[in-house]
């Protein structure tokens, strides 16, 4: 079993962003610009591994910063390019050194808490897009559950490829498809035996890749969770159970907002300042109301209420909606 390695939340976020990049080969220098510390930590953990070079640089020529292809000169034993005067401009190896995600190691760390059967390395089903990981034992499942991993599901073309693949290879019971794509960007699938779940949504710790068996089980089998009445929620607040009704929230910020309100609700001091809740959930200045935070949906109004700059959870309160909210 692979030991779960603790990284910073920023490193985990950067790794998932790298997984969502169009190309699987990324310039290390570009990742360093996002976060040098997080990049170096991922390289040290071997979650990012060297992968040759991406021979494109920003060439400063005639005061224009344009992408230029760097080529290898056997004579000069260096990468470089010719500027508009024909002068050879040398490019340092580290400037164009590339790296890629080690999906085998990353997926092993994601599933470290599970009893898993399958090959030591994931099997590509669609090149650089979908991998078969093996099976895991999951509480509530009658048999070992097959697991896939897919990336870039917010891209219409890539989503179409996944949909076609799942249609050709339907699971006998259920299948879990883990993804680096944020939950709010994952389209709805008509193939309900496939549970497509963002890794972050079921992680046991934001600074680890390890998925929590309890959280994953609650997401896949919500009906088997022991719940409080009249209202309860999953650990990440992605699912709210309200008097026999199941309401799902997929956006990261919406779940952070709800977590604050539920923490206050269970503490017995439910009221929070709406502006503070929105800020702590990561919303910008343009999102200055709960209605804007939740968008076009209205189901949240059944248990989240607001008045005089405050907001709170009350599953028994019936609230009329003021004009403009």
Short mmCIF file of C-alpha atoms in Angstrom, two decimals:
data_model
loop_
_atom_site.label_atom_id
_atom_site.label_comp_id
_atom_site.label_asym_id
_atom_site.label_seq_id
_atom_site.Cartn_x
_atom_site.Cartn_y
_atom_site.Cartn_z
CA UNK A 1 0.00 0.00 0.00
CA UNK A 2 1.30 3.46 -0.91
CA UNK A 3 1.83 5.84 1.98
CA UNK A 4 -0.27 9.04 1.83
CA UNK A 5 2.05 12.01 1.51
CA UNK A 6 1.06 15.33 3.03
CA UNK A 7 1.48 18.30 0.73
CA UNK A 8 0.21 21.85 0.93
CA UNK A 9 -3.28 22.53 -0.33
CA UNK A 10 -1.66 24.80 -2.90
CA UNK A 11 0.43 21.90 -4.20
CA UNK A 12 -2.64 19.68 -4.52
CA UNK A 13 -4.51 22.46 -6.33
CA UNK A 14 -1.58 22.95 -8.71
CA UNK A 15 -1.42 19.22 -9.44
CA UNK A 16 -5.11 19.13 -10.32
CA UNK A 17 -4.66 22.20 -12.52
CA UNK A 18 -1.79 20.44 -14.29
CA UNK A 19 -4.08 17.46 -14.87
CA UNK A 20 -6.61 19.77 -16.50
CA UNK A 21 -4.08 21.38 -18.88
CA UNK A 22 -4.63 20.78 -22.59
CA UNK A 23 -1.18 19.23 -23.02
CA UNK A 24 0.13 16.49 -20.75
CA UNK A 25 3.65 17.94 -21.12
CA UNK A 26 4.11 21.20 -19.22
CA UNK A 27 7.01 23.61 -18.92
CA UNK A 28 8.33 23.49 -15.38
CA UNK A 29 9.18 27.20 -15.66
CA UNK A 30 5.50 27.98 -16.34
CA UNK A 31 4.45 26.02 -13.25
CA UNK A 32 7.13 27.84 -11.24
CA UNK A 33 5.48 31.12 -12.20
CA UNK A 34 2.26 29.88 -10.60
CA UNK A 35 3.99 28.63 -7.44
CA UNK A 36 7.65 27.68 -7.20
CA UNK A 37 7.21 26.06 -3.80
CA UNK A 38 4.24 23.94 -4.87
CA UNK A 39 5.98 22.89 -8.10
CA UNK A 40 9.16 21.87 -6.30
CA UNK A 41 7.12 19.94 -3.71
CA UNK A 42 5.32 18.00 -6.46
CA UNK A 43 8.62 17.27 -8.21
CA UNK A 44 10.15 16.08 -4.92
CA UNK A 45 7.13 13.83 -4.31
CA UNK A 46 7.52 12.50 -7.88
CA UNK A 47 3.92 13.40 -8.68
CA UNK A 48 5.48 15.54 -11.41
CA UNK A 49 8.29 13.84 -13.33
CA UNK A 50 10.71 15.12 -16.02
CA UNK A 51 9.39 14.77 -19.56
CA UNK A 52 11.94 16.14 -22.02
CA UNK A 53 11.45 19.69 -23.27
CA UNK A 54 8.70 21.98 -24.52
CA UNK A 55 10.81 23.96 -27.01
CA UNK A 56 8.82 27.20 -27.03
CA UNK A 57 10.08 30.42 -25.49
CA UNK A 58 9.05 34.05 -25.41
CA UNK A 59 11.49 35.61 -27.83
CA UNK A 60 12.21 39.30 -27.30
CA UNK A 61 12.78 40.62 -30.78
CA UNK A 62 11.96 44.11 -32.06
CA UNK A 63 10.39 44.84 -28.67
CA UNK A 64 7.75 42.14 -29.21
CA UNK A 65 7.24 39.28 -26.77
CA UNK A 66 6.25 36.45 -29.09
CA UNK A 67 6.37 32.66 -28.78
CA UNK A 68 9.34 31.27 -30.67
CA UNK A 69 10.29 27.64 -31.28
CA UNK A 70 13.65 26.71 -29.82
CA UNK A 71 15.67 24.13 -31.74
CA UNK A 72 18.66 21.99 -30.83
CA UNK A 73 22.03 22.92 -32.32
CA UNK A 74 24.36 19.91 -32.39
CA UNK A 75 27.23 22.23 -33.27
CA UNK A 76 26.67 24.59 -30.34
CA UNK A 77 25.29 21.85 -28.09
CA UNK A 78 22.43 24.02 -26.94
CA UNK A 79 18.81 24.90 -27.55
CA UNK A 80 18.15 28.31 -29.09
CA UNK A 81 16.66 30.31 -31.93
CA UNK A 82 17.78 32.87 -34.52
CA UNK A 83 16.52 36.39 -34.02
CA UNK A 84 15.60 38.75 -36.88
CA UNK A 85 19.27 39.64 -37.42
CA UNK A 86 20.27 35.98 -37.67
CA UNK A 87 22.01 36.00 -34.29
CA UNK A 88 21.78 32.73 -32.34
CA UNK A 89 20.07 33.23 -28.99
CA UNK A 90 20.85 30.43 -26.55
CA UNK A 91 18.03 29.07 -24.40
CA UNK A 92 18.86 27.43 -21.07
CA UNK A 93 17.74 23.83 -20.66
CA UNK A 94 15.85 24.59 -17.47
CA UNK A 95 13.87 27.31 -19.23
CA UNK A 96 12.18 24.80 -21.53
CA UNK A 97 12.44 21.66 -19.39
CA UNK A 98 9.10 19.86 -19.31
CA UNK A 99 7.36 17.68 -16.76
CA UNK A 100 4.22 15.58 -16.68
CA UNK A 101 1.91 14.15 -14.04
CA UNK A 102 2.67 10.59 -12.93
CA UNK A 103 -0.93 9.35 -13.04
CA UNK A 104 0.01 5.93 -11.70
CA UNK A 105 1.44 7.38 -8.49
CA UNK A 106 -1.27 10.07 -8.19
CA UNK A 107 -4.08 7.53 -8.50
CA UNK A 108 -2.38 5.17 -6.03
CA UNK A 109 -2.29 8.02 -3.51
CA UNK A 110 -5.94 8.87 -4.18
CA UNK A 111 -7.02 5.30 -3.40
CA UNK A 112 -4.51 4.54 -0.63
CA UNK A 113 -7.32 4.06 1.95
CA UNK A 114 -9.09 1.41 -0.14
CA UNK A 115 -8.52 -2.28 -0.77
CA UNK A 116 -7.81 -2.08 -4.48
CA UNK A 117 -7.35 -4.80 -7.10
CA UNK A 118 -5.93 -4.24 -10.55
CA UNK A 119 -2.73 -3.45 -12.45
CA UNK A 120 0.02 -1.48 -10.73
CA UNK A 121 -0.24 1.19 -13.45
CA UNK A 122 -3.55 2.55 -14.81
CA UNK A 123 -4.62 1.29 -18.23
CA UNK A 124 -5.31 4.01 -20.86
CA UNK A 125 -8.81 3.74 -22.33
CA UNK A 126 -8.61 7.03 -24.27
CA UNK A 127 -5.06 8.28 -24.73
CA UNK A 128 -4.19 11.08 -22.27
CA UNK A 129 -7.85 11.40 -21.27
CA UNK A 130 -9.36 8.32 -19.56
CA UNK A 131 -7.68 5.54 -17.55
CA UNK A 132 -8.97 2.34 -16.00
CA UNK A 133 -7.65 2.08 -12.43
CA UNK A 134 -9.00 -1.28 -11.18
CA UNK A 135 -11.64 -2.06 -8.56
CA UNK A 136 -12.12 -1.01 -4.95
CA UNK A 137 -14.15 -2.39 -2.09
CA UNK A 138 -16.73 0.22 -1.04
CA UNK A 139 -19.16 -0.11 1.85
CA UNK A 140 -22.67 -0.54 0.48
CA UNK A 141 -21.62 -2.09 -2.82
CA UNK A 142 -22.53 -5.72 -3.51
CA UNK A 143 -19.30 -6.34 -5.42
CA UNK A 144 -15.95 -4.60 -6.01
CA UNK A 145 -16.56 -1.28 -7.76
CA UNK A 146 -14.66 -0.45 -10.97
CA UNK A 147 -12.84 2.89 -10.93
CA UNK A 148 -11.80 5.06 -13.86
CA UNK A 149 -10.05 8.41 -13.92
CA UNK A 150 -10.83 11.10 -16.50
CA UNK A 151 -9.63 14.65 -17.03
CA UNK A 152 -10.78 17.79 -18.87
CA UNK A 153 -14.47 16.90 -18.71
CA UNK A 154 -15.41 20.56 -19.04
CA UNK A 155 -14.19 20.40 -22.65
CA UNK A 156 -17.14 19.42 -24.91
CA UNK A 157 -15.00 17.23 -27.18
CA UNK A 158 -13.42 15.35 -24.30
CA UNK A 159 -16.80 14.93 -22.58
CA UNK A 160 -18.24 13.45 -25.78
CA UNK A 161 -15.42 10.91 -25.88
CA UNK A 162 -16.11 9.85 -22.29
CA UNK A 163 -19.86 9.55 -22.92
CA UNK A 164 -19.24 7.39 -25.98
CA UNK A 165 -16.83 5.20 -24.01
CA UNK A 166 -19.20 4.67 -21.07
CA UNK A 167 -22.00 3.81 -23.52
CA UNK A 168 -19.80 1.13 -25.12
CA UNK A 169 -18.60 -0.18 -21.75
CA UNK A 170 -21.52 0.02 -19.29
CA UNK A 171 -20.82 -1.26 -15.76
CA UNK A 172 -22.70 -4.27 -14.40
CA UNK A 173 -23.79 -2.32 -11.32
CA UNK A 174 -22.02 1.01 -10.76
CA UNK A 175 -18.75 2.64 -11.77
CA UNK A 176 -16.86 5.49 -10.10
CA UNK A 177 -15.17 7.94 -12.47
CA UNK A 178 -12.80 10.19 -10.54
CA UNK A 179 -11.79 13.43 -12.21
CA UNK A 180 -9.63 16.50 -11.80
CA UNK A 181 -12.41 18.62 -13.35
CA UNK A 182 -14.16 20.86 -10.77
CA UNK A 183 -17.65 19.63 -9.90
CA UNK A 184 -19.47 22.66 -11.28
CA UNK A 185 -17.88 22.10 -14.71
CA UNK A 186 -18.88 18.43 -15.03
CA UNK A 187 -21.91 18.03 -17.32
CA UNK A 188 -24.85 15.85 -16.29
CA UNK A 189 -24.61 12.31 -17.61
CA UNK A 190 -27.65 10.33 -18.70
CA UNK A 191 -25.85 7.11 -17.73
CA UNK A 192 -26.72 7.04 -14.04
CA UNK A 193 -24.66 3.96 -13.21
CA UNK A 194 -21.56 6.12 -13.68
CA UNK A 195 -20.78 8.31 -10.67
CA UNK A 196 -18.50 11.12 -11.90
CA UNK A 197 -16.83 12.73 -8.89
CA UNK A 198 -14.19 15.43 -8.51
CA UNK A 199 -11.28 14.22 -6.38
CA UNK A 200 -11.38 17.30 -4.12
CA UNK A 201 -15.04 16.65 -3.28
CA UNK A 202 -14.26 13.32 -1.62
CA UNK A 203 -10.77 13.97 -0.20
CA UNK A 204 -10.29 13.28 3.48
CA UNK A 205 -7.87 16.22 3.86
CA UNK A 206 -7.38 19.22 1.55
CA UNK A 207 -3.59 18.78 1.81
CA UNK A 208 -3.70 15.13 0.72
CA UNK A 209 -4.82 13.29 -2.38
CA UNK A 210 -6.21 10.42 -0.31
CA UNK A 211 -9.94 9.92 -0.81
CA UNK A 212 -12.08 9.28 2.26
CA UNK A 213 -13.99 5.96 2.05
CA UNK A 214 -16.72 7.45 4.24
CA UNK A 215 -17.19 10.55 2.09
CA UNK A 216 -17.06 8.58 -1.15
CA UNK A 217 -19.54 6.05 0.22
CA UNK A 218 -21.95 8.82 1.22
CA UNK A 219 -21.67 10.34 -2.26
CA UNK A 220 -22.30 7.06 -4.10
CA UNK A 221 -24.87 5.60 -1.67
CA UNK A 222 -26.58 8.60 -0.06
CA UNK A 223 -29.62 6.52 0.90
CA UNK A 224 -27.54 4.37 3.26
CA UNK A 225 -26.22 7.27 5.35
CA UNK A 226 -27.54 7.61 8.89
CA UNK A 227 -29.15 11.06 8.85
CA UNK A 228 -30.54 13.56 11.31
CA UNK A 229 -34.07 14.86 10.82
CA UNK A 230 -35.38 17.24 9.56
CA UNK A 231 -32.10 18.26 7.91
CA UNK A 232 -28.64 16.79 7.49
CA UNK A 233 -25.78 16.97 5.01
CA UNK A 234 -22.76 15.11 3.70
CA UNK A 235 -19.35 15.95 5.14
CA UNK A 236 -18.54 18.34 2.28
CA UNK A 237 -22.09 19.78 2.16
CA UNK A 238 -22.37 18.57 -1.43
CA UNK A 239 -25.59 16.77 -0.47
CA UNK A 240 -28.32 18.16 1.78
CA UNK A 241 -31.12 15.89 3.00
CA UNK A 242 -34.24 17.90 3.81
CA UNK A 243 -37.30 16.01 5.12
CA UNK A 244 -36.82 13.07 2.76
CA UNK A 245 -35.67 15.24 -0.14
CA UNK A 246 -32.10 15.03 -1.51
CA UNK A 247 -30.58 18.29 -2.79
CA UNK A 248 -27.15 18.23 -4.45
CA UNK A 249 -24.71 21.15 -4.65
CA UNK A 250 -21.74 20.77 -7.02
CA UNK A 251 -20.04 24.17 -6.86
CA UNK A 252 -17.03 24.47 -4.53
CA UNK A 253 -18.03 27.93 -3.31
CA UNK A 254 -21.64 26.92 -2.70
CA UNK A 255 -20.48 24.01 -0.54
CA UNK A 256 -18.12 26.29 1.42
CA UNK A 257 -20.98 28.72 1.94
CA UNK A 258 -23.29 25.96 3.18
CA UNK A 259 -20.61 24.51 5.45
CA UNK A 260 -20.32 27.83 7.27
CA UNK A 261 -24.07 28.03 7.75
CA UNK A 262 -24.37 24.42 8.90
CA UNK A 263 -21.50 24.85 11.36
CA UNK A 264 -23.37 27.82 12.80
CA UNK A 265 -26.68 25.89 12.77
CA UNK A 266 -25.31 22.93 14.72
CA UNK A 267 -23.58 25.28 17.19
CA UNK A 268 -26.94 26.72 18.22
CA UNK A 269 -26.03 30.24 17.03
CA UNK A 270 -27.23 30.02 13.43
CA UNK A 271 -27.13 33.63 12.25
CA UNK A 272 -24.12 34.81 10.25
CA UNK A 273 -23.47 38.07 8.40
CA UNK A 274 -24.21 37.41 4.75
CA UNK A 275 -21.29 39.51 3.52
CA UNK A 276 -18.85 37.57 5.72
CA UNK A 277 -20.20 34.20 4.58
CA UNK A 278 -19.87 35.17 0.91
CA UNK A 279 -16.33 36.48 1.42
CA UNK A 280 -15.15 33.40 3.31
CA UNK A 281 -16.62 31.15 0.61
CA UNK A 282 -14.46 32.92 -1.97
CA UNK A 283 -17.04 35.00 -3.81
CA UNK A 284 -15.95 38.32 -5.33
CA UNK A 285 -17.44 41.75 -4.79
CA UNK A 286 -19.90 41.27 -7.67
CA UNK A 287 -21.58 38.42 -5.80
CA UNK A 288 -23.22 40.39 -3.02
CA UNK A 289 -26.31 38.27 -2.32
CA UNK A 290 -27.24 34.65 -1.74
CA UNK A 291 -29.36 34.69 -4.90
CA UNK A 292 -26.29 35.56 -6.97
CA UNK A 293 -24.22 32.93 -5.17
CA UNK A 294 -26.70 30.16 -5.96
CA UNK A 295 -27.50 31.36 -9.47
CA UNK A 296 -30.71 30.27 -11.18
CA UNK A 297 -31.61 27.52 -8.69
CA UNK A 298 -34.18 28.16 -5.93
CA UNK A 299 -34.15 24.91 -3.92
CA UNK A 300 -31.72 26.38 -1.36
CA UNK A 301 -34.47 28.80 -0.26
CA UNK A 302 -36.25 25.87 1.43
CA UNK A 303 -33.74 25.88 4.27
CA UNK A 304 -31.44 28.95 3.88
CA UNK A 305 -32.99 32.25 4.92
CA UNK A 306 -31.86 35.86 5.16
CA UNK A 307 -32.96 39.21 6.58
CA UNK A 308 -31.36 42.50 7.61
CA UNK A 309 -27.88 41.50 6.37
CA UNK A 310 -27.88 38.13 8.13
CA UNK A 311 -28.43 34.59 6.88
CA UNK A 312 -29.09 31.28 8.60
CA UNK A 313 -30.38 27.73 8.19
CA UNK A 314 -33.86 26.83 9.40
CA UNK A 315 -35.50 23.77 7.82
CA UNK A 316 -38.89 24.57 9.40
CA UNK A 317 -39.18 28.22 8.41
CA UNK A 318 -41.27 29.23 5.40
CA UNK A 319 -39.88 32.39 3.91
CA UNK A 320 -41.36 34.77 1.39
CA UNK A 321 -38.84 36.08 -1.14
CA UNK A 322 -38.46 39.89 -1.08
CA UNK A 323 -38.43 41.65 -4.42
CA UNK A 324 -34.94 41.92 -5.90
CA UNK A 325 -33.53 38.87 -4.10
#
